[in-house]
Short mmCIF file of C-alpha atoms (C1' of nucleotides) in Angstrom, two decimals:
data_model
loop_
_atom_site.label_atom_id
_atom_site.label_comp_id
_atom_site.label_asym_id
_atom_site.label_seq_id
_atom_site.Cartn_x
_atom_site.Cartn_y
_atom_site.Cartn_z
CA MET A 1153 0.00 0.00 0.00
CA LYS A 1154 1.36 3.36 -0.96
CA SER A 1155 1.07 6.45 1.17
CA LYS A 1156 -1.10 9.32 0.11
CA THR A 1157 0.28 11.57 -2.55
CA TYR A 1158 -0.47 15.25 -2.88
CA TRP A 1159 -0.70 17.45 -5.92
CA LEU A 1160 -1.58 20.93 -7.03
CA MET A 1161 -3.45 21.61 -10.25
CA LYS A 1162 -3.97 25.01 -11.82
CA SER A 1163 -7.07 26.18 -13.57
CA GLU A 1164 -8.17 29.52 -14.87
CA PRO A 1165 -11.55 30.00 -13.23
CA SER A 1166 -12.87 31.63 -16.39
CA ALA A 1167 -12.35 28.22 -18.03
CA PHE A 1168 -13.12 25.95 -15.07
CA SER A 1169 -13.43 26.99 -11.45
CA ILE A 1170 -13.92 25.08 -8.23
CA ASP A 1171 -17.56 26.15 -8.36
CA ASP A 1172 -17.82 24.52 -11.76
CA LEU A 1173 -16.48 21.37 -10.14
CA ILE A 1174 -19.09 21.61 -7.38
CA ARG A 1175 -21.82 21.93 -10.01
CA SER A 1176 -20.53 19.03 -12.10
CA PRO A 1177 -22.51 15.76 -12.16
CA SER A 1178 -21.51 13.80 -9.03
CA GLN A 1179 -19.14 16.72 -8.37
CA THR A 1180 -16.72 14.89 -10.62
CA THR A 1181 -14.97 15.98 -13.79
CA TYR A 1182 -12.32 14.87 -16.20
CA TRP A 1183 -9.24 17.05 -16.34
CA ASP A 1184 -8.37 17.48 -19.99
CA GLY A 1185 -6.18 19.80 -21.99
CA VAL A 1186 -2.84 19.14 -20.33
CA ARG A 1187 -0.25 19.58 -23.10
CA ASN A 1188 2.98 19.56 -21.22
CA TYR A 1189 5.01 16.38 -20.85
CA GLN A 1190 6.12 16.97 -17.31
CA ALA A 1191 2.58 17.72 -16.20
CA ARG A 1192 1.34 14.68 -18.09
CA ASN A 1193 3.90 12.46 -16.43
CA PHE A 1194 2.79 13.67 -13.04
CA MET A 1195 -0.80 12.86 -13.97
CA ARG A 1196 0.27 9.38 -15.02
CA SER A 1197 1.75 8.75 -11.62
CA MET A 1198 -1.45 9.66 -9.81
CA THR A 1199 -3.43 6.95 -8.08
CA VAL A 1200 -7.02 6.85 -6.88
CA GLY A 1201 -7.38 8.72 -3.61
CA ASP A 1202 -4.53 11.13 -4.21
CA GLN A 1203 -5.38 14.59 -2.93
CA ILE A 1204 -5.28 17.70 -5.11
CA LEU A 1205 -5.02 21.35 -4.20
CA PHE A 1206 -7.26 23.26 -6.59
CA TYR A 1207 -5.53 26.47 -7.65
CA HIS A 1208 -7.04 29.41 -9.50
CA SER A 1209 -4.56 31.04 -11.87
CA ASN A 1210 -4.80 34.16 -13.98
CA VAL A 1211 -7.14 35.88 -11.56
CA ASP A 1212 -6.80 38.48 -8.90
CA PRO A 1213 -5.71 37.18 -6.53
CA PRO A 1214 -4.30 33.83 -7.64
CA ALA A 1215 -5.04 31.36 -4.85
CA VAL A 1216 -5.50 27.82 -3.64
CA VAL A 1217 -9.25 27.55 -3.23
CA GLY A 1218 -9.98 23.98 -2.18
CA ILE A 1219 -9.40 20.27 -2.46
CA ALA A 1220 -10.28 17.54 -4.92
CA GLU A 1221 -9.26 13.92 -5.15
CA VAL A 1222 -8.32 11.55 -7.92
CA VAL A 1223 -11.12 9.10 -8.72
CA LYS A 1224 -9.78 7.71 -11.99
CA THR A 1225 -6.18 7.29 -13.06
CA ALA A 1226 -4.75 8.51 -16.35
CA TYR A 1227 -6.41 7.55 -19.63
CA PRO A 1228 -6.21 9.09 -23.11
CA ASP A 1229 -7.50 12.65 -23.37
CA SER A 1230 -10.12 12.52 -26.12
CA THR A 1231 -9.69 16.17 -27.06
CA GLN A 1232 -6.33 15.39 -28.65
CA PHE A 1233 -8.11 13.57 -31.49
CA ASP A 1234 -10.79 16.18 -32.05
CA LYS A 1235 -9.88 18.48 -34.93
CA LYS A 1236 -12.35 21.07 -33.74
CA ASP A 1237 -10.97 21.15 -30.23
CA LYS A 1238 -8.58 23.83 -29.09
CA HIS A 1239 -6.32 21.11 -27.72
CA TYR A 1240 -6.28 19.03 -30.90
CA ASP A 1241 -2.88 17.45 -31.52
CA PRO A 1242 -2.32 16.31 -35.12
CA LYS A 1243 0.60 14.16 -34.03
CA SER A 1244 -1.58 12.11 -31.75
CA THR A 1245 -3.44 9.01 -32.90
CA PRO A 1246 -5.75 6.70 -30.95
CA SER A 1247 -3.17 3.94 -31.21
CA GLN A 1248 -0.39 6.27 -30.11
CA PRO A 1249 -1.98 8.84 -27.82
CA ARG A 1250 0.34 11.45 -26.38
CA TRP A 1251 -1.90 13.08 -23.82
CA ASP A 1252 -3.81 11.78 -20.85
CA MET A 1253 -6.43 13.04 -18.48
CA ILE A 1254 -7.62 11.99 -15.05
CA ASP A 1255 -10.94 12.23 -13.25
CA MET A 1256 -11.25 14.18 -10.04
CA LYS A 1257 -13.99 14.62 -7.50
CA TYR A 1258 -14.71 17.61 -5.33
CA VAL A 1259 -13.70 17.24 -1.68
CA ARG A 1260 -14.09 20.68 -0.19
CA LYS A 1261 -13.77 24.37 -0.76
CA PHE A 1262 -11.75 26.43 1.69
CA GLN A 1263 -13.68 28.93 3.79
CA ARG A 1264 -11.35 31.49 2.30
CA PRO A 1265 -8.87 31.31 -0.57
CA VAL A 1266 -5.22 30.98 0.41
CA THR A 1267 -3.58 33.50 -1.88
CA LEU A 1268 -0.29 33.20 -3.69
CA ASP A 1269 0.85 36.23 -1.77
CA GLU A 1270 0.21 34.49 1.55
CA LEU A 1271 2.01 31.37 0.41
CA ARG A 1272 5.07 33.41 -0.50
CA LYS A 1273 5.21 34.76 3.03
CA GLU A 1274 5.52 31.29 4.53
CA THR A 1275 9.11 30.26 5.13
CA ALA A 1276 7.99 26.64 5.42
CA LEU A 1277 6.74 26.75 1.82
CA LYS A 1278 9.85 28.22 0.22
CA GLY A 1279 10.53 25.00 -1.65
CA MET A 1280 7.08 24.68 -3.20
CA VAL A 1281 7.17 24.17 -6.96
CA LEU A 1282 4.45 26.78 -7.32
CA LEU A 1283 6.62 29.45 -5.77
CA GLN A 1284 9.72 28.89 -7.84
CA LYS A 1285 10.64 31.63 -10.23
CA GLY A 1286 9.18 31.10 -13.67
CA SER A 1287 7.29 28.03 -12.53
CA ARG A 1288 4.26 27.47 -14.73
CA LEU A 1289 3.76 23.76 -14.42
CA SER A 1290 0.02 23.15 -14.32
CA VAL A 1291 0.24 19.84 -12.50
CA GLN A 1292 2.79 19.62 -9.74
CA PRO A 1293 3.65 17.54 -6.68
CA VAL A 1294 3.16 18.87 -3.17
CA THR A 1295 4.93 17.36 -0.16
CA SER A 1296 2.90 16.18 2.83
CA ARG A 1297 4.55 18.87 4.88
CA GLU A 1298 3.53 21.57 2.41
CA TRP A 1299 0.05 20.07 2.28
CA ARG A 1300 -0.42 20.22 6.04
CA HIS A 1301 0.92 23.73 6.17
CA ILE A 1302 -1.45 25.01 3.52
CA LEU A 1303 -4.42 23.34 5.20
CA SER A 1304 -3.47 25.04 8.45
CA LEU A 1305 -3.51 28.39 6.64
CA ALA A 1306 -6.93 27.65 5.23
"C1'" DG B 1327 -2.38 44.49 -21.80
"C1'" DC B 1328 2.51 43.66 -20.95
"C1'" DC B 1329 6.18 40.77 -20.86
"C1'" DA B 1330 9.55 37.39 -18.58
"C1'" DA B 1331 10.14 32.71 -18.37
"C1'" DC B 1332 9.55 28.59 -20.31
"C1'" DG B 1333 8.64 24.57 -23.68
"C1'" DT B 1334 8.43 23.05 -28.39
"C1'" DT B 1335 9.52 23.03 -33.20
"C1'" DG B 1336 12.21 22.70 -37.11
"C1'" DG B 1337 16.05 24.28 -40.15
"C1'" DC B 1338 20.63 23.56 -40.44
"C1'" DG C 1092 22.70 18.35 -31.52
"C1'" DC C 1093 22.29 23.37 -31.63
"C1'" DC C 1094 19.62 27.23 -31.29
"C1'" DA C 1095 16.47 30.92 -33.25
"C1'" DA C 1096 11.82 31.58 -33.70
"C1'" DC C 1097 7.56 30.99 -32.04
"C1'" DG C 1098 3.60 30.09 -28.93
"C1'" DT C 1099 1.96 29.80 -24.22
"C1'" DT C 1100 1.61 30.64 -19.28
"C1'" DG C 1101 0.44 33.43 -15.70
"C1'" DG C 1102 1.75 37.17 -12.41
"C1'" DC C 1103 1.51 41.83 -12.38
#
DNA sequence: GCCAACGTTGGC
DNA sequence: GCCAACGTTGGC
């Protein structure tokens, strides 16, 4: 049995917010559109039950807003085959898919968002991937220590 | 809207 | 294998 693993996933709320997740059927959604190999590889290493910090990017203020959990491990992202989709990838074929998605289910929304600004002030979080200069990875690992610290802030 | 940082592509 | 050009991300 493996121990719990923690992640952080970014979403622009104008595209998909935590409230959209709450309103989704069974409060569950598939997470498509990841087109970065490192992010994809992290998704592939997710297992059912892994916990995810839901982060709102490209808004004022950027913030961690709640928690979701993995309910289905990586499987091919169908949008890569769809010519009309924004995330269509002509180099991808159903027999050789390049991109995966996972399913996640809503767990809870924080009573208040924990802003990027607040996170930066925490010495204990200095090592967080999110806080590294130029970091724009949309799927990233979070240590259990970082996880606990962020929950205590929330 | 700007632009720095980053990842990917493709010519060579 | 190098690297310039390009497209994207995401804070500000």
